[in-house]
Amino acid sequence: MERVYRVVCPGSFDPVTNGHLDIIGRAAGLYDEVVVAVLINVTKQGLFTVDERVEMLNEVTRRYGNVRVEKFHGLLVDFCAANGISAVIKGLRAVSDFEYEMQMAQMNYRMAKVETLFMTTNPLYSFLRSSLVKEIAKYGGDVSGLVPELVLGRLRERLAQESPPGQE
Ligand code: PNS
């Protein structure tokens, strides 16, 4: 049977940024299939629901024919086992990411022999984080170029609903 090289790109994606998209796109060029897995985190309420994040990810990854978007809860290694995935791909922005990412990578390997591959982010996006994007957008800062156009529109809509001008 032919072997399929499939990796998972996991995260919260609240919302997807151009930094995420850069990693997903580059991974799609390397692997047969990239599964983008959105964590359902019951302890943390996001700006967007998990289904909204999945929908945005589906839209912005449509151009890659080999990217599939799923949501998951529980352990990432269990999601990997259920989906025939043996490796995780993560973007590393800076040394500050390294310690946390290494702990997760080593734990995932210890638990289930799931490998983690790190891809250095495009320097254009090395400072980019979803939480910063949300904070800047919330106070009216310009986040164009940091998130896909679709996400830019959704951010504007959501933040206008959340805090009408002068109401905070
Ligand atoms: O975008 P994030 O929030 O940095 O993504 C973190 C994520 C989803 C990759 C990580 O929290 C995760 O894998 N969560 C699933 C639960 C799990 O497997 N925990 C043990 C990790 S060793």
Short mmCIF file of C-alpha atoms and ligand atoms in Angstrom, two decimals:
data_model
loop_
_atom_site.label_atom_id
_atom_site.label_comp_id
_atom_site.label_asym_id
_atom_site.label_seq_id
_atom_site.Cartn_x
_atom_site.Cartn_y
_atom_site.Cartn_z
CA MET A 1 0.00 0.00 0.00
CA GLU A 2 1.30 3.47 -0.85
CA ARG A 3 2.36 5.49 2.17
CA VAL A 4 0.71 8.88 2.71
CA TYR A 5 2.88 11.51 4.35
CA ARG A 6 0.44 13.39 6.51
CA VAL A 7 1.19 16.00 9.19
CA VAL A 8 -0.97 17.88 11.63
CA CYS A 9 -0.67 21.59 12.23
CA PRO A 10 -2.45 22.11 15.58
CA GLY A 11 -3.42 25.33 17.34
CA SER A 12 -6.10 27.63 18.62
CA PHE A 13 -6.24 29.76 15.47
CA ASP A 14 -8.29 32.50 17.16
CA PRO A 15 -8.03 33.77 14.46
CA VAL A 16 -5.73 32.37 11.77
CA THR A 17 -2.92 34.82 10.92
CA ASN A 18 -0.67 35.18 7.91
CA GLY A 19 2.04 33.57 10.05
CA HIS A 20 -0.06 30.41 10.47
CA LEU A 21 -0.93 30.47 6.79
CA ASP A 22 2.72 30.72 5.83
CA ILE A 23 3.53 27.56 7.83
CA ILE A 24 0.45 25.70 6.54
CA GLY A 25 1.26 26.61 2.92
CA ARG A 26 4.90 25.58 3.21
CA ALA A 27 3.90 22.32 4.92
CA ALA A 28 1.41 21.68 2.10
CA GLY A 29 4.33 21.91 -0.32
CA LEU A 30 6.24 19.26 1.59
CA TYR A 31 3.61 16.69 2.60
CA ASP A 32 0.87 14.75 0.85
CA GLU A 33 -1.70 16.05 3.30
CA VAL A 34 -1.77 18.71 6.02
CA VAL A 35 -4.47 18.43 8.66
CA VAL A 36 -5.05 21.73 10.43
CA ALA A 37 -6.46 20.81 13.85
CA VAL A 38 -8.29 23.47 15.87
CA LEU A 39 -8.31 22.83 19.61
CA ILE A 40 -11.71 22.88 21.33
CA ASN A 41 -10.71 24.44 24.63
CA VAL A 42 -13.65 24.41 27.01
CA THR A 43 -11.76 26.42 29.64
CA LYS A 44 -10.99 29.37 27.38
CA GLN A 45 -13.51 31.45 25.50
CA GLY A 46 -12.14 32.80 22.28
CA LEU A 47 -13.10 35.81 20.20
CA PHE A 48 -14.37 33.42 17.53
CA THR A 49 -16.13 30.11 18.09
CA VAL A 50 -14.28 26.98 17.05
CA ASP A 51 -16.69 26.54 14.13
CA GLU A 52 -16.04 30.11 12.97
CA ARG A 53 -12.28 29.47 13.13
CA VAL A 54 -12.68 26.25 11.15
CA GLU A 55 -14.78 28.05 8.55
CA MET A 56 -12.19 30.84 8.14
CA LEU A 57 -9.38 28.29 7.91
CA ASN A 58 -11.30 26.34 5.28
CA GLU A 59 -11.70 29.51 3.21
CA VAL A 60 -8.11 30.68 3.43
CA THR A 61 -6.57 27.26 2.80
CA ARG A 62 -8.88 26.37 -0.09
CA ARG A 63 -6.15 27.24 -2.59
CA TYR A 64 -4.10 24.29 -1.33
CA GLY A 65 -5.73 21.12 -2.54
CA ASN A 66 -4.14 19.01 0.20
CA VAL A 67 -5.13 20.86 3.38
CA ARG A 68 -8.00 19.59 5.55
CA VAL A 69 -9.34 21.44 8.59
CA GLU A 70 -10.70 19.59 11.64
CA LYS A 71 -11.48 20.41 15.23
CA PHE A 72 -10.39 18.27 18.15
CA HIS A 73 -10.54 18.00 21.91
CA GLY A 74 -8.46 16.03 24.34
CA LEU A 75 -4.92 15.01 23.58
CA LEU A 76 -3.28 15.84 20.29
CA VAL A 77 -1.64 12.40 20.25
CA ASP A 78 -5.09 10.77 20.36
CA PHE A 79 -6.20 12.92 17.42
CA CYS A 80 -3.05 11.80 15.59
CA ALA A 81 -3.76 8.13 16.28
CA ALA A 82 -7.36 8.46 15.11
CA ASN A 83 -6.27 10.17 11.88
CA GLY A 84 -3.22 8.12 10.91
CA ILE A 85 -0.84 11.01 11.61
CA SER A 86 2.70 10.41 12.86
CA ALA A 87 4.08 13.96 12.95
CA VAL A 88 3.16 17.44 14.13
CA ILE A 89 4.44 20.53 12.36
CA LYS A 90 4.89 23.76 14.31
CA GLY A 91 6.21 27.18 13.46
CA LEU A 92 9.00 28.53 15.66
CA ARG A 93 9.08 32.30 15.79
CA ALA A 94 11.83 33.00 18.28
CA VAL A 95 13.86 31.45 21.07
CA SER A 96 11.02 32.37 23.43
CA ASP A 97 8.80 29.77 21.70
CA PHE A 98 11.38 27.08 22.02
CA GLU A 99 11.11 25.93 25.63
CA TYR A 100 7.34 25.47 25.63
CA GLU A 101 7.34 23.86 22.21
CA MET A 102 10.15 21.50 23.15
CA GLN A 103 8.29 20.35 26.26
CA MET A 104 5.18 19.55 24.23
CA ALA A 105 7.22 17.86 21.51
CA GLN A 106 9.05 15.66 23.99
CA MET A 107 5.86 14.81 25.85
CA ASN A 108 4.02 13.90 22.64
CA TYR A 109 6.93 11.69 21.63
CA ARG A 110 7.04 10.08 25.05
CA MET A 111 3.30 9.42 25.07
CA ALA A 112 2.83 8.08 21.58
CA LYS A 113 6.04 8.38 19.53
CA VAL A 114 4.46 11.28 17.65
CA GLU A 115 7.28 13.32 16.13
CA THR A 116 7.36 17.13 16.02
CA LEU A 117 8.95 19.04 13.16
CA PHE A 118 9.75 22.71 13.62
CA MET A 119 9.68 25.15 10.76
CA THR A 120 11.19 28.59 11.25
CA THR A 121 8.66 31.28 10.57
CA ASN A 122 9.01 33.74 7.77
CA PRO A 123 10.85 36.72 9.37
CA LEU A 124 8.01 38.90 8.09
CA TYR A 125 5.79 37.28 10.72
CA SER A 126 8.22 36.51 13.54
CA PHE A 127 6.48 38.98 15.88
CA LEU A 128 2.96 37.87 15.00
CA ARG A 129 0.56 36.29 17.47
CA SER A 130 -3.24 35.95 17.31
CA SER A 131 -3.56 37.54 20.76
CA LEU A 132 -1.61 40.63 19.64
CA VAL A 133 -3.70 40.90 16.49
CA LYS A 134 -6.88 40.85 18.58
CA GLU A 135 -5.57 43.44 21.01
CA ILE A 136 -4.41 45.82 18.30
CA ALA A 137 -7.64 45.42 16.33
CA LYS A 138 -9.71 45.95 19.49
CA TYR A 139 -8.20 49.40 19.98
CA GLY A 140 -8.54 50.35 16.35
CA GLY A 141 -4.95 49.60 15.28
CA ASP A 142 -4.16 48.48 11.75
CA VAL A 143 -3.71 44.73 11.36
CA SER A 144 -3.94 44.63 7.58
CA GLY A 145 -1.17 42.49 6.12
CA LEU A 146 -1.03 40.43 9.30
CA VAL A 147 -4.18 38.39 8.72
CA PRO A 148 -5.94 37.29 5.52
CA GLU A 149 -8.48 39.79 4.10
CA LEU A 150 -11.36 37.53 5.10
CA VAL A 151 -10.17 37.53 8.72
CA LEU A 152 -9.67 41.29 8.66
CA GLY A 153 -13.36 41.72 7.78
CA ARG A 154 -14.48 39.21 10.42
CA LEU A 155 -12.38 40.94 13.08
CA ARG A 156 -13.93 44.30 12.25
CA GLU A 157 -17.45 42.85 12.40
CA ARG A 158 -16.86 40.99 15.66
CA LEU A 159 -15.16 43.85 17.45
CA ALA A 160 -17.82 46.32 16.34
CA GLN A 161 -20.45 44.01 17.89
CA GLU A 162 -18.42 43.55 21.06
CA SER A 163 -17.54 47.12 21.92
CA PRO A 164 -19.40 49.90 20.18
CA PRO A 165 -17.27 53.10 20.15
CA GLY A 166 -17.24 54.86 23.51
CA GLN A 167 -18.88 51.95 25.33
CA GLU A 168 -15.79 50.49 26.97
O1 PNS B 1 -2.11 27.83 19.27
P1 PNS B 1 -1.70 27.22 20.58
O2 PNS B 1 -2.70 27.62 21.66
O3 PNS B 1 -0.29 27.52 20.96
O4 PNS B 1 -1.80 25.62 20.40
C1 PNS B 1 -1.46 24.75 21.44
C2 PNS B 1 -1.86 23.30 21.10
C3 PNS B 1 -3.29 23.21 20.62
C4 PNS B 1 -0.95 22.78 20.03
C5 PNS B 1 -1.64 22.49 22.41
O5 PNS B 1 -2.24 23.16 23.47
C6 PNS B 1 -2.21 21.07 22.31
O6 PNS B 1 -1.67 20.23 21.64
N1 PNS B 1 -3.33 20.84 23.03
C7 PNS B 1 -4.01 19.58 23.07
C8 PNS B 1 -3.92 18.92 24.44
C9 PNS B 1 -2.66 18.12 24.57
O7 PNS B 1 -2.36 17.24 23.80
N2 PNS B 1 -1.88 18.46 25.60
C10 PNS B 1 -0.63 17.82 25.92
C11 PNS B 1 0.51 18.46 25.13
S1 PNS B 1 2.03 17.66 25.47
#
